PDB file of C-alpha atoms in Angstrom:
ATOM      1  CA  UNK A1212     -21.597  19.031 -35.030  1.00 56.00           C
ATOM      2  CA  UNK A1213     -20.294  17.665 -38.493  1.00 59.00           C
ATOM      3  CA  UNK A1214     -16.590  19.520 -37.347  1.00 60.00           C
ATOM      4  CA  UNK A1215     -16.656  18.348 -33.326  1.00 64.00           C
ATOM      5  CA  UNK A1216     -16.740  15.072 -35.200  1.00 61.00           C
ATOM      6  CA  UNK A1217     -13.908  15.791 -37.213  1.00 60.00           C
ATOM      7  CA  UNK A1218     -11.993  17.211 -34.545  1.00 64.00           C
ATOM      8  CA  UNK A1219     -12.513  14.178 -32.282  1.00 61.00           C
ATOM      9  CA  UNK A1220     -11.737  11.614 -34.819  1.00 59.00           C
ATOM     10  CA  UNK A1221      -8.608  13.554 -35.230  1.00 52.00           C
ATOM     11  CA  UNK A1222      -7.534  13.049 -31.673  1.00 59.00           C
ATOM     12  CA  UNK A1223      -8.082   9.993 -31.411  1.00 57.00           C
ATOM     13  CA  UNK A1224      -5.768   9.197 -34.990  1.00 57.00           C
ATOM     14  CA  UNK A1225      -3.199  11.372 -33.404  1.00 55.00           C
ATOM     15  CA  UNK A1226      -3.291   9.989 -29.723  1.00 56.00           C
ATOM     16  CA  UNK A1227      -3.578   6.202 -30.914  1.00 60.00           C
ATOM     17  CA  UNK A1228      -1.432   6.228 -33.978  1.00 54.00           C
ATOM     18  CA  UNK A1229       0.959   9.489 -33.867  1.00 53.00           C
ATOM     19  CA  UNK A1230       1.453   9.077 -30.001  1.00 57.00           C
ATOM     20  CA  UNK A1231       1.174   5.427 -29.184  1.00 61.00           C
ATOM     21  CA  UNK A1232       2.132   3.988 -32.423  1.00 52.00           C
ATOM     22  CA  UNK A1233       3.139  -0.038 -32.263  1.00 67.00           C
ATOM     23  CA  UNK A1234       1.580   0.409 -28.868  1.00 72.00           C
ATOM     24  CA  UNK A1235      -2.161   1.336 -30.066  1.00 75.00           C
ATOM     25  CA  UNK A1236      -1.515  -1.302 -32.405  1.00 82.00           C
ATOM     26  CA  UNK A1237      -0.670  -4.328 -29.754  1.00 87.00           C
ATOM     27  CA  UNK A1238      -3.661  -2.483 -27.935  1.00 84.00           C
ATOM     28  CA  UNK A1239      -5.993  -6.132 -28.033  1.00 90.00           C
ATOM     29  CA  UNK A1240      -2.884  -7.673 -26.945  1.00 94.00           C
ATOM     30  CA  UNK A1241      -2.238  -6.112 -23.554  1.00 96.00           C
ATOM     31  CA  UNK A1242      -4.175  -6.065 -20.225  1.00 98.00           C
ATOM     32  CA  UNK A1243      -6.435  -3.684 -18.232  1.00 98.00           C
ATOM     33  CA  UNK A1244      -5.496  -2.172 -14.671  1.00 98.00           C
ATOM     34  CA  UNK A1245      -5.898  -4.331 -11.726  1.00 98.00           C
ATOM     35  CA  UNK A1246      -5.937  -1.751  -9.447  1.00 98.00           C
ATOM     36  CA  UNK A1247      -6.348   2.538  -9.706  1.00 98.00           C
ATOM     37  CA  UNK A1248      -5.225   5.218  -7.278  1.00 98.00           C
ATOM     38  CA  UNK A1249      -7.419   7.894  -7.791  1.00 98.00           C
ATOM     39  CA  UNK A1250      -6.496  10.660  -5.321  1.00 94.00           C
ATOM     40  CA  UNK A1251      -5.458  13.151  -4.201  1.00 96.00           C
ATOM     41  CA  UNK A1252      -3.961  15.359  -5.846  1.00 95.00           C
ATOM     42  CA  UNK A1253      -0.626  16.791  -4.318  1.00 96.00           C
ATOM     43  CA  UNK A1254      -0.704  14.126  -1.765  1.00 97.00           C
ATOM     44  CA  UNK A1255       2.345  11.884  -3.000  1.00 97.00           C
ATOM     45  CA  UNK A1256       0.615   9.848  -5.877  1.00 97.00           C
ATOM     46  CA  UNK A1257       3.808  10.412  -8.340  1.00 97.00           C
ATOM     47  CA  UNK A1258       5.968   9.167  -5.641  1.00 97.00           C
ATOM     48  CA  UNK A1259       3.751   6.074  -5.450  1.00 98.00           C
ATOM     49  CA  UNK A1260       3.035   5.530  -9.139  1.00 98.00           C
ATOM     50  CA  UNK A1261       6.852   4.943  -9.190  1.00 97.00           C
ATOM     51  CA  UNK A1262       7.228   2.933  -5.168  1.00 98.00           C
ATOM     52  CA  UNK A1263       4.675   0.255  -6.548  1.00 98.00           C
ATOM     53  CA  UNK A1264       6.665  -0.342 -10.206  1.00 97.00           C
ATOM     54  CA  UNK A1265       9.601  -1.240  -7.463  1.00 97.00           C
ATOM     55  CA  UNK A1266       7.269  -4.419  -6.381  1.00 98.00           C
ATOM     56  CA  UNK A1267       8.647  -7.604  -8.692  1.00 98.00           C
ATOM     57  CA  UNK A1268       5.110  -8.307  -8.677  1.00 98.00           C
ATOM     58  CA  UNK A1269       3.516  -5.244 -10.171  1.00 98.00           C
ATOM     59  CA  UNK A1270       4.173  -3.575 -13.722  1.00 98.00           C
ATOM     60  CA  UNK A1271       3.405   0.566 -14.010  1.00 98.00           C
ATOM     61  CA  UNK A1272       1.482   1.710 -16.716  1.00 97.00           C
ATOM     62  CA  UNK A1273       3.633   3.806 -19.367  1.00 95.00           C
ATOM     63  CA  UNK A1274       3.286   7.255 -17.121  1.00 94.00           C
ATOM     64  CA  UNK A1275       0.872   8.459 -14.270  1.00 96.00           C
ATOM     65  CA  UNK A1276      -1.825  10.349 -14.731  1.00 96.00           C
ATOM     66  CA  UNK A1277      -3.531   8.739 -17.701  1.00 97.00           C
ATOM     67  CA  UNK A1278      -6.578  10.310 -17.508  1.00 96.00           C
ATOM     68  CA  UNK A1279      -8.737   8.124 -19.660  1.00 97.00           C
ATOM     69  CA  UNK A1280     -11.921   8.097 -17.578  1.00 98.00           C
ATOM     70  CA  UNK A1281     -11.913  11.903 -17.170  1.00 95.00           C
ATOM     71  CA  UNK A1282     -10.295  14.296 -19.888  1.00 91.00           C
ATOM     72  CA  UNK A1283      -9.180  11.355 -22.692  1.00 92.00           C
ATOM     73  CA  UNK A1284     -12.270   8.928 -22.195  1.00 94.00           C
ATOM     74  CA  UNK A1285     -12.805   9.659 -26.073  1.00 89.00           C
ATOM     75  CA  UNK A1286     -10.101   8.357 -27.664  1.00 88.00           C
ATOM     76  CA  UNK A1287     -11.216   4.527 -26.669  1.00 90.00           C
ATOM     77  CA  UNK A1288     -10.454   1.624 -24.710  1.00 94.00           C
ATOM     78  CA  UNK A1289      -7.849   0.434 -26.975  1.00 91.00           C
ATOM     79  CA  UNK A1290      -5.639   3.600 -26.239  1.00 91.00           C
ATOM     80  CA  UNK A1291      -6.142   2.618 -22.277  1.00 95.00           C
ATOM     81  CA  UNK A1292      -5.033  -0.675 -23.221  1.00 95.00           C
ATOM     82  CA  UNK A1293      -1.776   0.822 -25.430  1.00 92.00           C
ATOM     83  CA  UNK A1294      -0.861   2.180 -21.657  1.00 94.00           C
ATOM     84  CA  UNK A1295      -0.296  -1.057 -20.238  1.00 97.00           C
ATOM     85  CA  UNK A1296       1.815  -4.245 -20.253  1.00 97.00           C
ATOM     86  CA  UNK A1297       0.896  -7.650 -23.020  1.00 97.00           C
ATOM     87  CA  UNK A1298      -0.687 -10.604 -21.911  1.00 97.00           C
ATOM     88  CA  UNK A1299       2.555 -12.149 -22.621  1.00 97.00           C
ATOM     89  CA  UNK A1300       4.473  -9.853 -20.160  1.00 98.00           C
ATOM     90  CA  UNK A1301       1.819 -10.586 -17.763  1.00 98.00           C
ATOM     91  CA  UNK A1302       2.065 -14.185 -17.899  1.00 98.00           C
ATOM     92  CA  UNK A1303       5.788 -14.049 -17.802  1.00 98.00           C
ATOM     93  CA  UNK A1304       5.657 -12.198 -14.281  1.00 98.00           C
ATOM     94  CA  UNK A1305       3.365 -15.031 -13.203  1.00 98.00           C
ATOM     95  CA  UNK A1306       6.024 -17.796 -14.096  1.00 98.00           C
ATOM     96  CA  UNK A1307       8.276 -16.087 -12.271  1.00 97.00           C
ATOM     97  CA  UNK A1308       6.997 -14.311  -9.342  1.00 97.00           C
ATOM     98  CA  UNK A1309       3.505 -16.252  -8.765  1.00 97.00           C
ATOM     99  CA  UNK A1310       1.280 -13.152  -9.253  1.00 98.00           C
ATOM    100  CA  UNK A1311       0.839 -10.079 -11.800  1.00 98.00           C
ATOM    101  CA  UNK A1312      -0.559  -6.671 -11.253  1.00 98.00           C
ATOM    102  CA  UNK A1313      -0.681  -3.361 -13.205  1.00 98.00           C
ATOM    103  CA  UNK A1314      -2.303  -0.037 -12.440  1.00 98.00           C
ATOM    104  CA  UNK A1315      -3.524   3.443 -13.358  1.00 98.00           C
ATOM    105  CA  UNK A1316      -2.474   6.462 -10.810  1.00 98.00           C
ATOM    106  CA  UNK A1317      -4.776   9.673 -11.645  1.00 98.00           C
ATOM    107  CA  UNK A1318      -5.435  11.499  -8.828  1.00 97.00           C
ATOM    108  CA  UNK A1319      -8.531  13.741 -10.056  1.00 96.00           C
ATOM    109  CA  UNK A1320     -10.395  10.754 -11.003  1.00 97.00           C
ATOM    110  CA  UNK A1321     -11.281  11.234  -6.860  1.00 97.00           C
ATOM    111  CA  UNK A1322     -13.829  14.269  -7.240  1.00 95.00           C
ATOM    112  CA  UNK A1323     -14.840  13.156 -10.578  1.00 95.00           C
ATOM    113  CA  UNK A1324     -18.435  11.574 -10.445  1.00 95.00           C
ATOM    114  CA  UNK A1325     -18.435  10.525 -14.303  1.00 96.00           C
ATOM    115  CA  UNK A1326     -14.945   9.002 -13.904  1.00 97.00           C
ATOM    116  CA  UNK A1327     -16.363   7.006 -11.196  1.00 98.00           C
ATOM    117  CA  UNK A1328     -19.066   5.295 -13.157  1.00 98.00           C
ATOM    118  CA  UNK A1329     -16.893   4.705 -15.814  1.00 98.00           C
ATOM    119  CA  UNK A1330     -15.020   2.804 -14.204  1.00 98.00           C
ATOM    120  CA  UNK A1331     -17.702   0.674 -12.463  1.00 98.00           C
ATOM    121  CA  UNK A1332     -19.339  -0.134 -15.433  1.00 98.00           C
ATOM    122  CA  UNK A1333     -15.682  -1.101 -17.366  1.00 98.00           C
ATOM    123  CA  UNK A1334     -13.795  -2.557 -14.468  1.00 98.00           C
ATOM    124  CA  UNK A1335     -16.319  -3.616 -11.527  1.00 98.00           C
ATOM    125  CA  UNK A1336     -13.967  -5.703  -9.886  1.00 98.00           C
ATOM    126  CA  UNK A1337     -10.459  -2.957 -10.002  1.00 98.00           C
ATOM    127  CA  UNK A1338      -9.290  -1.935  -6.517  1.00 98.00           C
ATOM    128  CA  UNK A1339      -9.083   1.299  -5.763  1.00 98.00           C
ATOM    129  CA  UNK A1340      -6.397   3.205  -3.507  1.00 98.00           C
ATOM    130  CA  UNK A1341      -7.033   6.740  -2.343  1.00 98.00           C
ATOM    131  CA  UNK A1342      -3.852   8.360  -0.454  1.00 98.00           C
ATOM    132  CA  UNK A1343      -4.960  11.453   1.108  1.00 98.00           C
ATOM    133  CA  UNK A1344      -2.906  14.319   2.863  1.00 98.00           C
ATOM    134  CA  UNK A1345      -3.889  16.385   5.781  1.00 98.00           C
ATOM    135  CA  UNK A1346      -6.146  18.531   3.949  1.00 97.00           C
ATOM    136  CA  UNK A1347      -4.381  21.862   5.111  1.00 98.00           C
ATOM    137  CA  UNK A1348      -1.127  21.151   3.863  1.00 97.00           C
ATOM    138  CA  UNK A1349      -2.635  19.727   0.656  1.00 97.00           C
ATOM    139  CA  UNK A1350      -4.293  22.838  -0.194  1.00 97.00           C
ATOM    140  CA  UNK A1351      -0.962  24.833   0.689  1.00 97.00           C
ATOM    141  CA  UNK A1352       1.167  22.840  -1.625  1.00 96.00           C
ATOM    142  CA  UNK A1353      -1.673  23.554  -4.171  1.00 94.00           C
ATOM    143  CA  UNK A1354      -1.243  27.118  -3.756  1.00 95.00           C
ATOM    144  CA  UNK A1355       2.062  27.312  -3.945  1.00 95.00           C
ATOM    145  CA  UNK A1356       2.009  25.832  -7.728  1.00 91.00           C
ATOM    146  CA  UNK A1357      -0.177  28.477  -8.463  1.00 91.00           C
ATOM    147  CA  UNK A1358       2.198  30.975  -6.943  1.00 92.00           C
ATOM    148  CA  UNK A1359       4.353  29.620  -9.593  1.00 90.00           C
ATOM    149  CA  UNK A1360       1.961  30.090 -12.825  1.00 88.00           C
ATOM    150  CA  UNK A1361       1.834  33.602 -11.252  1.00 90.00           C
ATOM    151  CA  UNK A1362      -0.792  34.020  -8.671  1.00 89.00           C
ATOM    152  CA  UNK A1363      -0.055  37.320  -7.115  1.00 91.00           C
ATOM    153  CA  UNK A1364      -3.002  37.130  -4.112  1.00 93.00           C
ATOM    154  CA  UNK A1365      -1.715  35.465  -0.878  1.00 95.00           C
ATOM    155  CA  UNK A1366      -3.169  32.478   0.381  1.00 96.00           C
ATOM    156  CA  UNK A1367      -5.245  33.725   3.300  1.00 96.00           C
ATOM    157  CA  UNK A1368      -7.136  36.194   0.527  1.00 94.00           C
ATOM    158  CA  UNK A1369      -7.857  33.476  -1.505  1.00 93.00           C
ATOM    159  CA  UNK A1370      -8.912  30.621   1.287  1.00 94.00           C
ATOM    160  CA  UNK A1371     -11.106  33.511   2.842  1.00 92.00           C
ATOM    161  CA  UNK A1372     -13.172  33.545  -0.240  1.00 88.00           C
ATOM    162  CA  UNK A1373     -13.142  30.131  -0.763  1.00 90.00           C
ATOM    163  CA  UNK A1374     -14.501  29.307   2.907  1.00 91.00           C
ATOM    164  CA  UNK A1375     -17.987  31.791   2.105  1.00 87.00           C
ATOM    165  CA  UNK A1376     -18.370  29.642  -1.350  1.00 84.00           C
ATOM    166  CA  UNK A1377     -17.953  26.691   0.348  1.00 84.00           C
ATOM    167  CA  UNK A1378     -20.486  27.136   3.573  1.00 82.00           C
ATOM    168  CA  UNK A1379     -22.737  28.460   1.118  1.00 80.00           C
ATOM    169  CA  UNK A1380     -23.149  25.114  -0.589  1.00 80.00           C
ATOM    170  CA  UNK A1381     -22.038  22.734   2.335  1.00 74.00           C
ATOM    171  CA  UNK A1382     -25.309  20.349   1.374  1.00 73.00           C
ATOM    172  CA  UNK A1383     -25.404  20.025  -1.847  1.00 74.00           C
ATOM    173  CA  UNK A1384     -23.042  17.341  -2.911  1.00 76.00           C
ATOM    174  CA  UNK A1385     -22.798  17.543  -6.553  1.00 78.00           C
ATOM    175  CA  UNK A1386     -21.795  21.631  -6.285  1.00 74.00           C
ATOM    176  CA  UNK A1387     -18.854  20.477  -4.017  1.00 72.00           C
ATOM    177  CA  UNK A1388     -17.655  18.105  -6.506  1.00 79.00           C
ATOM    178  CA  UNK A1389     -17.984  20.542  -9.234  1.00 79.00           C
ATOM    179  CA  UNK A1390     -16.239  22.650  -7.409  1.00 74.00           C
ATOM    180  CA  UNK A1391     -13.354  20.748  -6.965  1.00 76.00           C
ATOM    181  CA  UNK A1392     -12.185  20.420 -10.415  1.00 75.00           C
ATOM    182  CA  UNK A1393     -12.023  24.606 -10.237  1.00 72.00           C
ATOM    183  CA  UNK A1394      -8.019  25.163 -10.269  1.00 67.00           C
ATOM    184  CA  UNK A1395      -8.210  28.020  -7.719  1.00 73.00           C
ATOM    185  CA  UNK A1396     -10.182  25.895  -5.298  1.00 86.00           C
ATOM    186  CA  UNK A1397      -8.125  24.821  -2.678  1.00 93.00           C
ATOM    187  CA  UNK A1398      -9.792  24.284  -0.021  1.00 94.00           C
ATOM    188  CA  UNK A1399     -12.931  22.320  -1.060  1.00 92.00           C
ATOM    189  CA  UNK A1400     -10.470  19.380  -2.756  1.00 93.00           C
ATOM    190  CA  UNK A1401      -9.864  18.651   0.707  1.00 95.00           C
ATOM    191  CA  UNK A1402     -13.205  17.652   1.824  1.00 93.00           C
ATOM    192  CA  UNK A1403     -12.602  14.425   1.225  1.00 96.00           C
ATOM    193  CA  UNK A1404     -15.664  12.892   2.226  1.00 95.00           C
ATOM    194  CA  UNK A1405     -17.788  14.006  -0.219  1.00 92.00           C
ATOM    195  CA  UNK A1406     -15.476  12.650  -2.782  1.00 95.00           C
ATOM    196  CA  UNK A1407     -15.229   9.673  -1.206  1.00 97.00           C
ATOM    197  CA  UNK A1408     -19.007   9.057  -1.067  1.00 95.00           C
ATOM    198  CA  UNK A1409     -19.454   8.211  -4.659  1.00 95.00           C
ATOM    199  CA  UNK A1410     -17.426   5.721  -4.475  1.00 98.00           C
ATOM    200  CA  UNK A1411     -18.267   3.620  -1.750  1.00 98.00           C
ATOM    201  CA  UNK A1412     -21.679   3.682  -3.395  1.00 97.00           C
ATOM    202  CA  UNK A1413     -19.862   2.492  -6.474  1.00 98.00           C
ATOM    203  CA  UNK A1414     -17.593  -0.493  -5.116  1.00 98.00           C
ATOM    204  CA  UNK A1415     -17.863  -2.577  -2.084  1.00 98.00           C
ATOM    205  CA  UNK A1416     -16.144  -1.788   1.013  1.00 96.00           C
ATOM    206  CA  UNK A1417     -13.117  -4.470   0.368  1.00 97.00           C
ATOM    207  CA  UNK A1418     -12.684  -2.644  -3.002  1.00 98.00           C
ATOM    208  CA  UNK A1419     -11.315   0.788  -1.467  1.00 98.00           C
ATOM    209  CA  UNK A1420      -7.998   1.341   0.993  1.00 98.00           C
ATOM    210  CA  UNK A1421      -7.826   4.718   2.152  1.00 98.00           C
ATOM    211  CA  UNK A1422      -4.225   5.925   3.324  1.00 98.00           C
ATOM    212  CA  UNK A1423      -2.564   9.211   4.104  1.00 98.00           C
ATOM    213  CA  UNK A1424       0.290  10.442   3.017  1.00 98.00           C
ATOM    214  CA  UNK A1425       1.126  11.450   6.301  1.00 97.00           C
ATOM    215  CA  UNK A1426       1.405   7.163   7.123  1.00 97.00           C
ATOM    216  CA  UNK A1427       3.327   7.230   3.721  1.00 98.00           C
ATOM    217  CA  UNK A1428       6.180   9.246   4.906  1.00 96.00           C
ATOM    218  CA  UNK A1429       6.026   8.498   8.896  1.00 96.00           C
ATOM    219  CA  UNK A1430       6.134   4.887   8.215  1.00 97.00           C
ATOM    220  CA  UNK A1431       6.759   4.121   4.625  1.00 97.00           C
ATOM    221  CA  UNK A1432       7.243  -0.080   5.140  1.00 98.00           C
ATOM    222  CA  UNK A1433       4.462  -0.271   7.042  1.00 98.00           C
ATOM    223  CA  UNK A1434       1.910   1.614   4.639  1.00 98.00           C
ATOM    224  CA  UNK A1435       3.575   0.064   1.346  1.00 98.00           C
ATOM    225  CA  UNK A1436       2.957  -2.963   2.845  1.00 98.00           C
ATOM    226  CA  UNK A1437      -0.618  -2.615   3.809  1.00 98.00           C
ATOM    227  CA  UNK A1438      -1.083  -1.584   0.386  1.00 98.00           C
ATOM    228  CA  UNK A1439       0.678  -4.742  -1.193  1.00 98.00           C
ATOM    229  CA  UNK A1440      -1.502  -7.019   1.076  1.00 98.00           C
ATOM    230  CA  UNK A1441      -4.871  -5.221   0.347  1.00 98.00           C
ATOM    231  CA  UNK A1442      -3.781  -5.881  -3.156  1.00 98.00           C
ATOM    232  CA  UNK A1443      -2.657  -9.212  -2.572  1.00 98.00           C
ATOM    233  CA  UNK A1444       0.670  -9.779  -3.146  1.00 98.00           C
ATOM    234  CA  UNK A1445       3.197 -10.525  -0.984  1.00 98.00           C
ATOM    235  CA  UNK A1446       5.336  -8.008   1.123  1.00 98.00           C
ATOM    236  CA  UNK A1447       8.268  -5.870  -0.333  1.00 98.00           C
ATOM    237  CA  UNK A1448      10.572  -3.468   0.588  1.00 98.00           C
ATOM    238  CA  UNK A1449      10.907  -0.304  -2.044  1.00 98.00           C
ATOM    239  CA  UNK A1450      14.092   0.823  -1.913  1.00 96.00           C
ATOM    240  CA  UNK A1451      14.125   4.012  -3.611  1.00 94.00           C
ATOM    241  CA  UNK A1452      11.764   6.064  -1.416  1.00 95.00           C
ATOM    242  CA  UNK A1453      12.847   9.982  -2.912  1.00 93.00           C
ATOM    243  CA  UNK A1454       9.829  12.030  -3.355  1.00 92.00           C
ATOM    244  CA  UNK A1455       8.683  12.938  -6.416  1.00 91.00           C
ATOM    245  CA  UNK A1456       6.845  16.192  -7.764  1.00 85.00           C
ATOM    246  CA  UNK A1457       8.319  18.044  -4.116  1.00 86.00           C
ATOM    247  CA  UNK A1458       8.560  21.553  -3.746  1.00 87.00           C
ATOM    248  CA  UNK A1459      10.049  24.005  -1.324  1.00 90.00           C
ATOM    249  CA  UNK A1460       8.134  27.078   0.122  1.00 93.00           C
ATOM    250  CA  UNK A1461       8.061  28.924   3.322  1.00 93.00           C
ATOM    251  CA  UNK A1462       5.833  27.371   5.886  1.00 94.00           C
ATOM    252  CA  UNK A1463       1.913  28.569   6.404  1.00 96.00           C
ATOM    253  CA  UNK A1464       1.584  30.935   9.004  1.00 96.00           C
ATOM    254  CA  UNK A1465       0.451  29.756  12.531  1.00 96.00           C
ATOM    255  CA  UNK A1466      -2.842  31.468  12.597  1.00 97.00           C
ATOM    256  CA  UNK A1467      -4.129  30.511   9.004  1.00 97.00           C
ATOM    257  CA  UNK A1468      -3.014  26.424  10.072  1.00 97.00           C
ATOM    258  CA  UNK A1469      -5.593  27.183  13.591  1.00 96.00           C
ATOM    259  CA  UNK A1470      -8.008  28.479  11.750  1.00 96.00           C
ATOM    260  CA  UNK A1471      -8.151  25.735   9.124  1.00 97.00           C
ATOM    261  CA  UNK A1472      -7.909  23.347  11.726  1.00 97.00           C
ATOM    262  CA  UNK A1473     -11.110  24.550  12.619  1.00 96.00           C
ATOM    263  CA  UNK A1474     -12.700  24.582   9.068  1.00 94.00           C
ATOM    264  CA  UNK A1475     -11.907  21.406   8.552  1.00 95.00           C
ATOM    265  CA  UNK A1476     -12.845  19.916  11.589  1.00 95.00           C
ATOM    266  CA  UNK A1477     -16.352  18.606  10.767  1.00 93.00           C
ATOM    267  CA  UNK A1478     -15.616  17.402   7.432  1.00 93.00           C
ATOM    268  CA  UNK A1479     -12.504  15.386   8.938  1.00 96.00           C
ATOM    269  CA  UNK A1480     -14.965  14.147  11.281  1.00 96.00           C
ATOM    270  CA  UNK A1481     -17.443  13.135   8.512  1.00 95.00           C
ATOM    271  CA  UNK A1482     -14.791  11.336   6.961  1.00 97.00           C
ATOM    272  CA  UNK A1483     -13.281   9.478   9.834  1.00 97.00           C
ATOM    273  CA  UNK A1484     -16.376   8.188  10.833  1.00 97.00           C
ATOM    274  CA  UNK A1485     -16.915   6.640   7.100  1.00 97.00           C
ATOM    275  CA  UNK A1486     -14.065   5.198   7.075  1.00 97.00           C
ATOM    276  CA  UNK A1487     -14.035   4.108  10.529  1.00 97.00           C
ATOM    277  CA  UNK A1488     -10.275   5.343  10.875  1.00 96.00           C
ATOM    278  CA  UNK A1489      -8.892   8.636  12.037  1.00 96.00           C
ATOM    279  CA  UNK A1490      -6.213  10.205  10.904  1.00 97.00           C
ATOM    280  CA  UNK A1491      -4.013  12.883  12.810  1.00 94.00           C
ATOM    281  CA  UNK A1492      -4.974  16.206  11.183  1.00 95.00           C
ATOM    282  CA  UNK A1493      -5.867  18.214  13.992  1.00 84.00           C
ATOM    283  CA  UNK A1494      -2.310  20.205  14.125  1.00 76.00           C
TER     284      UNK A1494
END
C-alpha cells in the first residue's frame, strides 16, 4: 500500500510539474471543457479535435486524447485544468468573437462506465459529442493497426471468435462494456448502443449529438455545422478538412462485409431506434 502511494504521488509530481510545468502552475487560472467528444475510436475524432480549433469561437485543449476521466483521473483536477486555455484567454475570445468554448476529445471515454460518472458528477452541464463510424469499417481500421503491432491472424479468424464471445454475453451490459476496452476486440466496440446507454441515463437528451463519420466526410459543412449549432455558436466553415490518423489497407473482402452486415443488424437497429435517427450502415 505504503509504495502504490509513493508511486502515485510520483506521477502526479512528474505529470503536473515535470510535464506541465508553468501550466500545472496557472492550473486555478484556466477553465474546464465546455463540451467532450467521447467516441469512437477510429471514427475521425483526431480529424475533429483539430476541425473545431479552426472555429474563431472555440479554443482546443493542448492535445486530444487527454484521458483524465479514464487512465490519468489520479493525477487531479488541476492537471485537467493545465490542459486548457486561462480565464483571461477565455474572456478575450468573448470581446472579440461574442462567445468562448473549449473541449476534451477522448474517444474511449464512450465504453467507459466510470469515465461517465466522473464526468456527471464534475461537469453536469458539459455537452457531449459522439461521432460514430459504420461499425464494420470501424472494426476493420482497428484491425489493421493491429496488423501493424504485428498481428499475424487474419481478420475473419479473429471476428469469428469474437462473434461466439459476444452472443454469449449479448444481455449482460456491463460484460459488453468490459469487453470493449479489450484491444483485440473489434467487433463489440461497435455496438454502440450499449455504450451509448450509460450516458443518456447520465445527461439529458439535449446534452448528447450523435453523428457519423460517414455524415462527416459525405457532407462535411453540413455536419460541422450541426455540431457548431448544437453547441451554440454560430456557423463556420473549416477550411482545412485533411484527415488525420488515416491509413491505407486493402479493402475487406465482400463476404466478411455481408456477413457483418448481418451481425450487426440488430444492434444498429437498437441504436437507431434510441436515437431516433438511422444511419446508412446496411452496405
Amino acid at each position: 500500500i505504503c509504495n502504490n502511494k509513493i508511486r502515485k504521488l510520483y506521477r502526479i509530481l512528474y505529470y503536473q510539474l515535470l510535464k506541465r510545468h508553468i501550466f500545472a502552475i496557472t492550473g486555478p487560472l484556466r477553465v474546464l471543457p465546455d463540451f467532450i467528444v467521447i467516441g469512437a475510436v477510429r471514427s475521425g475524432t483526431t480529424s475533429l479535435f483539430h476541425y473545431f480549433g479552426e472555429h474563431p469561437c472555440i479554443s482546443p485543449s493542448s492535445y486530444d486524447e487527454l484521458g483524465f476521466f479514464d487512465s490519468n483521473f489520479e493525477l487531479g483536477l488541476n492537471w485537467y485544468r493545465s490542459n486548457f486555455p486561462t480565464r483571461f484567454h477565455k474572456q478575450k475570445i468573448i470581446l472579440k468573437e461574442g462567445h468562448f468554448l473549449t473541449y476534451d476529445v477522448t474517444p474511449f471515454y464512450i465504453w467507459n462506465k466510470e469515465a461517465a460518472k466522473r464526468i456527471a458528477t464534475t461537469l453536469p452541464n458539459v455537452k457531449i459529442i459522439a461521432l460514430l463510424r459504420n461499425p464494420i469499417d470501424r472494426a476493420y481500421s482497428n484491425f489493421q493497426l493491429s496488423v501493424r503491432n504485428g498481428e499475424k491472424r487474419s481478420f475473419e479468424e479473429m471476428i469469428k471468435i469474437e462473434i461466439q464471445d459476444i452472443k454469449s454475453c449479448e444481455n449482460n451490459n456491463e460484460i459488453f462494456l468490459s469487453k470493449s476496452a479489450g484491444l483485440e476486440n473489434f467487433l463489440v466496440r461497435g455496438v454502440y448502443y450499449e455504450q451509448l446507454l450509460i450516458w443518456f441515463r447520465l445527461f439529458s437528451k439535449d446534452q448528447i449529438l450523435v453523428m457519423s463519420t460517414e455524415e462527416l466526410e459525405e457532407q462535411p459543412d453540413n455536419t460541422l455545422n450541426t455540431m457548431f449549432r448544437f453547441l451554440g455558436v454560430r456557423n463556420y466553415t473549416v477550411k482545412d478538412l485533411k484527415k488525420r490518423n488515416e491509413i491505407k489497407y486493402q479493402p475487406m473482402k465482400n463476404e466478411t462485409r455481408v456477413m457483418l452486415i448481418e451481425f450487426f443488424r440488430k444492434h444498429n437497429d437498437k441504436l437507431f431506434k434510441l436515437l431516433n435517427k438511422q444511419f446508412d450502415w446496411n452496405r
